[in-house]
mmCIF file of C-alpha atoms in Angstrom:
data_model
loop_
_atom_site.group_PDB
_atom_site.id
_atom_site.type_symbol
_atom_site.label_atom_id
_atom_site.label_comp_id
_atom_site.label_asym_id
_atom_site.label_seq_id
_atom_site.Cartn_x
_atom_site.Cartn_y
_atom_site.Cartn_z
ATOM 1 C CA UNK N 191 290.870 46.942 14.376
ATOM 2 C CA UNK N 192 292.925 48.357 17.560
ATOM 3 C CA UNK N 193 291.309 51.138 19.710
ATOM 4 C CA UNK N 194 292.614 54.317 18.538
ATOM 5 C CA UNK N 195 295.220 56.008 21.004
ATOM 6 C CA UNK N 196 295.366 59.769 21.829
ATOM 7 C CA UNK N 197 297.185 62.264 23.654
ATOM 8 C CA UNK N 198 294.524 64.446 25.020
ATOM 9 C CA UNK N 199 294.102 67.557 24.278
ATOM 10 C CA UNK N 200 290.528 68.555 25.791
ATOM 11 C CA UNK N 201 288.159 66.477 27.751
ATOM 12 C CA UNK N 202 284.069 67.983 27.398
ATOM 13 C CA UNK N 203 282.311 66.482 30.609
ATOM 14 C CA UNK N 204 278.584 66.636 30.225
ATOM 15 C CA UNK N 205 275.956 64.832 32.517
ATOM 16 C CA UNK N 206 272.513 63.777 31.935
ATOM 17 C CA UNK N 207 269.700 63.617 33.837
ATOM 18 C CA UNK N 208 266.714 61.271 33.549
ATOM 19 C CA UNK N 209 268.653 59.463 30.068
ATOM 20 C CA UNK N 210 266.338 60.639 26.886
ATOM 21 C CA UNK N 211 263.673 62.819 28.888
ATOM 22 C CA UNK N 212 265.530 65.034 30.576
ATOM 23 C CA UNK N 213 268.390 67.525 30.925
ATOM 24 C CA UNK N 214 271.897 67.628 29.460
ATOM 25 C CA UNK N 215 274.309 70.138 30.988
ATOM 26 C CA UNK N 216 278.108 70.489 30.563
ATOM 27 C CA UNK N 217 280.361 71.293 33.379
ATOM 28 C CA UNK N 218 280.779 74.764 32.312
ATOM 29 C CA UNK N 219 277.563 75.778 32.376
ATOM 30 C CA UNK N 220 277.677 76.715 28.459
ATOM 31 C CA UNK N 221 275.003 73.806 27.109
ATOM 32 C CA UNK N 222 271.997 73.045 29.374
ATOM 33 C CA UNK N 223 269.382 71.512 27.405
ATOM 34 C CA UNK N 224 266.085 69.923 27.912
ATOM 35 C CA UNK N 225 266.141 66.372 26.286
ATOM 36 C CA UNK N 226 263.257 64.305 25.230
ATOM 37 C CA UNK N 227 262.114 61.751 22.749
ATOM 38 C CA UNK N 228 261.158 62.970 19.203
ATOM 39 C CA UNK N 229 257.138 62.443 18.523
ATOM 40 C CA UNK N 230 258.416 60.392 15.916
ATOM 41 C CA UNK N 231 259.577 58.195 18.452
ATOM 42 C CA UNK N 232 256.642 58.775 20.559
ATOM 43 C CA UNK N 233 257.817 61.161 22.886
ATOM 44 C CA UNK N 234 256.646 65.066 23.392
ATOM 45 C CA UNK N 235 259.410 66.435 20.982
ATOM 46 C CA UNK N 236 259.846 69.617 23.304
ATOM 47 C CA UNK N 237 263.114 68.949 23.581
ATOM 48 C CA UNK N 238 266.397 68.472 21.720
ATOM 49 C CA UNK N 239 266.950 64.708 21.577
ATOM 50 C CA UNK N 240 270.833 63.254 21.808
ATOM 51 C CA UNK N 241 270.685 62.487 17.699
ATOM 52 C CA UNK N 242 270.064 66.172 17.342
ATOM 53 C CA UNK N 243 273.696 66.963 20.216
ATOM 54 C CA UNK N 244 275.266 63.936 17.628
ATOM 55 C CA UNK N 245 274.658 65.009 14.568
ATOM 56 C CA UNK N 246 275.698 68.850 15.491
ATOM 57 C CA UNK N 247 278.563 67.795 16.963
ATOM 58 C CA UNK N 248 279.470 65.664 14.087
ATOM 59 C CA UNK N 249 278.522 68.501 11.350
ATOM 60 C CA UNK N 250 280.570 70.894 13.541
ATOM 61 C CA UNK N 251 283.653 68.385 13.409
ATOM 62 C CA UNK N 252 283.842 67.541 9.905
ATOM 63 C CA UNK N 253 283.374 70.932 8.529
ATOM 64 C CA UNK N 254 286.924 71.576 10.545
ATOM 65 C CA UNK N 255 288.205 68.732 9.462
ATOM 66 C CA UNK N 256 287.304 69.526 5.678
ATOM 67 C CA UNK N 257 288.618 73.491 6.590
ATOM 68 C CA UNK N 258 292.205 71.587 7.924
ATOM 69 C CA UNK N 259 292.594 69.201 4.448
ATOM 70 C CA UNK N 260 291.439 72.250 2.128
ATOM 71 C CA UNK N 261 293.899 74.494 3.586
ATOM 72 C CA UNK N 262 296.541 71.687 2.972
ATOM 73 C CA UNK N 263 295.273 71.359 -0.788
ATOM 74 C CA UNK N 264 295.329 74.944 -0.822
ATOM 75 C CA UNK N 265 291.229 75.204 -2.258
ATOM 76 C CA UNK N 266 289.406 77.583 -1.019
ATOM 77 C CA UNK N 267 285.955 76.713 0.664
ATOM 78 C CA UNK N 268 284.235 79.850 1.481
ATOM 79 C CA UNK N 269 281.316 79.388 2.003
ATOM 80 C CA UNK N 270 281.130 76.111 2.563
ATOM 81 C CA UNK N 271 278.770 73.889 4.814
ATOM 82 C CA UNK N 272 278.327 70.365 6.125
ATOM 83 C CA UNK N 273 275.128 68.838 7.598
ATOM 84 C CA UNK N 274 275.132 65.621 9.440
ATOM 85 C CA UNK N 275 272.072 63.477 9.002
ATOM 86 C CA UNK N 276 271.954 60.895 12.082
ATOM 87 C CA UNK N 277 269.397 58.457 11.491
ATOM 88 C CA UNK N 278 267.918 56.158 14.727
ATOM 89 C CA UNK N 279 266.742 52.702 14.483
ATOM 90 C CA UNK N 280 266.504 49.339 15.173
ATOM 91 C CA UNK N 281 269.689 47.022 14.337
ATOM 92 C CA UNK N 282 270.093 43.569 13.464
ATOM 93 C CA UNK N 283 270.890 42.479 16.995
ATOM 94 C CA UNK N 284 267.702 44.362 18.865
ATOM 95 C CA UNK N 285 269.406 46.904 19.946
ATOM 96 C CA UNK N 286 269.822 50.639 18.481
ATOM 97 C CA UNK N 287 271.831 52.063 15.984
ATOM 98 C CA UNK N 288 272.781 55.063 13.761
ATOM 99 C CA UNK N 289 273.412 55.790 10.811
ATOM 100 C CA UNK N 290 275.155 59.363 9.717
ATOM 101 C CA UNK N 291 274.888 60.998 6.030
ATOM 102 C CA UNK N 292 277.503 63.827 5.672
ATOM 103 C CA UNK N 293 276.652 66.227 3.023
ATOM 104 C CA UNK N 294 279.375 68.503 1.767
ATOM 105 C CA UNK N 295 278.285 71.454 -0.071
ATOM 106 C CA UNK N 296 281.610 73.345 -1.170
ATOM 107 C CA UNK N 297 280.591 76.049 -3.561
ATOM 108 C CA UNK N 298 283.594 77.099 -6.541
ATOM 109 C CA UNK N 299 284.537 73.390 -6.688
ATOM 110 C CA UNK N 300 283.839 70.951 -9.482
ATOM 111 C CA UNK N 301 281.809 67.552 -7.859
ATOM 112 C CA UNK N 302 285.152 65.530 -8.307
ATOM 113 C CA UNK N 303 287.107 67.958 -6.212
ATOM 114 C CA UNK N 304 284.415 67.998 -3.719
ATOM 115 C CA UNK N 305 284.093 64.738 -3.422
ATOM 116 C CA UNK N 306 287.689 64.213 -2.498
ATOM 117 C CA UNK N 307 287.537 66.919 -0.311
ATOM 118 C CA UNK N 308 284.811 64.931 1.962
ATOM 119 C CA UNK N 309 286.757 62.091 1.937
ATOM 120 C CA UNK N 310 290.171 63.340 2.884
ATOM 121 C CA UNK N 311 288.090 65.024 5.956
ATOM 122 C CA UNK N 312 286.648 61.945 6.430
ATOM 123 C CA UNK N 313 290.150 60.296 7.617
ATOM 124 C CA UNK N 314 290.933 63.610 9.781
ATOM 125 C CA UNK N 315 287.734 64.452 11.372
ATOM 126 C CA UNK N 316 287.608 62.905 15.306
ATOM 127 C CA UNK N 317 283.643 61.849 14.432
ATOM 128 C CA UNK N 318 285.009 59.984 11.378
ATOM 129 C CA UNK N 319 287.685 58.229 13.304
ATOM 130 C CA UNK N 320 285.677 57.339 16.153
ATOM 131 C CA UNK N 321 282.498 55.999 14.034
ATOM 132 C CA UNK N 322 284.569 54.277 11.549
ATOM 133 C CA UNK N 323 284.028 50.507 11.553
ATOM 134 C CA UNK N 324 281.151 50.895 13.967
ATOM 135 C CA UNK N 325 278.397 52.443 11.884
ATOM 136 C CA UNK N 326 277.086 53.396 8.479
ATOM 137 C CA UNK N 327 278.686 56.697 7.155
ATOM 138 C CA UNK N 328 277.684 58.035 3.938
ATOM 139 C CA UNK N 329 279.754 60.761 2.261
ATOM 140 C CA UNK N 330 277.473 63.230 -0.697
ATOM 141 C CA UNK N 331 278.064 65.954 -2.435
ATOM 142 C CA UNK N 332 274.962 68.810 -2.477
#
């Protein structure tokens, strides 16, 4: 696969502080945000943790990307919503990994239509594109 080539549009510059126990903050000053390790994972859970930042940015992205392809298809999906399920773990080299479940809930279309919906947004949304080939992403229909 050949890395993916843009013309950029945007750049979001965020810095951390202290990796998973810590702070996030963007440039702008509109996301500062404690960061620490779920108590899953052993830590305090006070915090928002960076699968949390992922999985909102991802749920963010896609549900534009589904509102750009059902415009195109002319369907309308008011009311709509997508949440991003970003699961942490262990993978088969000892490292980390995640795995993402998108799930589409599009209500006044049949399961069929909905399912193509998520998968056309699949191909547009940035998330999509930039996960694709790296990790497991699951596409379901609520």
């Amino acid at each position: 696969m050949s890395i993916q080539k843009i013309e950029t549009a945007y750049t979001a510059v965020a810095t951390a502080e202290n990796g998973r126990d810590g702070r996030v903050s963007s440039d702008d000053g509109k996301l500062d945000v404690v960061v620490n390790p779920p108590k899953e994972l052993g830590g305090s859970g006070a915090g928002t943790n960076p699968e949390q930042l992922f999985a909102a940015g991802y749920s963010a992205c896609f549900q534009g990307a589904l509102g750009v392809v059902a415009r195109k298809e002319k369907t309308d999906i008011s009311g709509s919503r997508v949440t991003a399920k970003v699961s942490f773990g262990k993978n088969e080299s000892g490292g980390f990994g995640l795995a993402v479940e998108i799930v589409g809930s599009i209500p006044g279309v049949d399961a069929a239509t909905a399912k193509s919906l998520l998968e056309k947004a699949h191909q547009v949304c940035p998330y999509s594109n930039a996960t694709r080939g790296n990790i497991e992403v699951t596409l379901t229909v609520a």
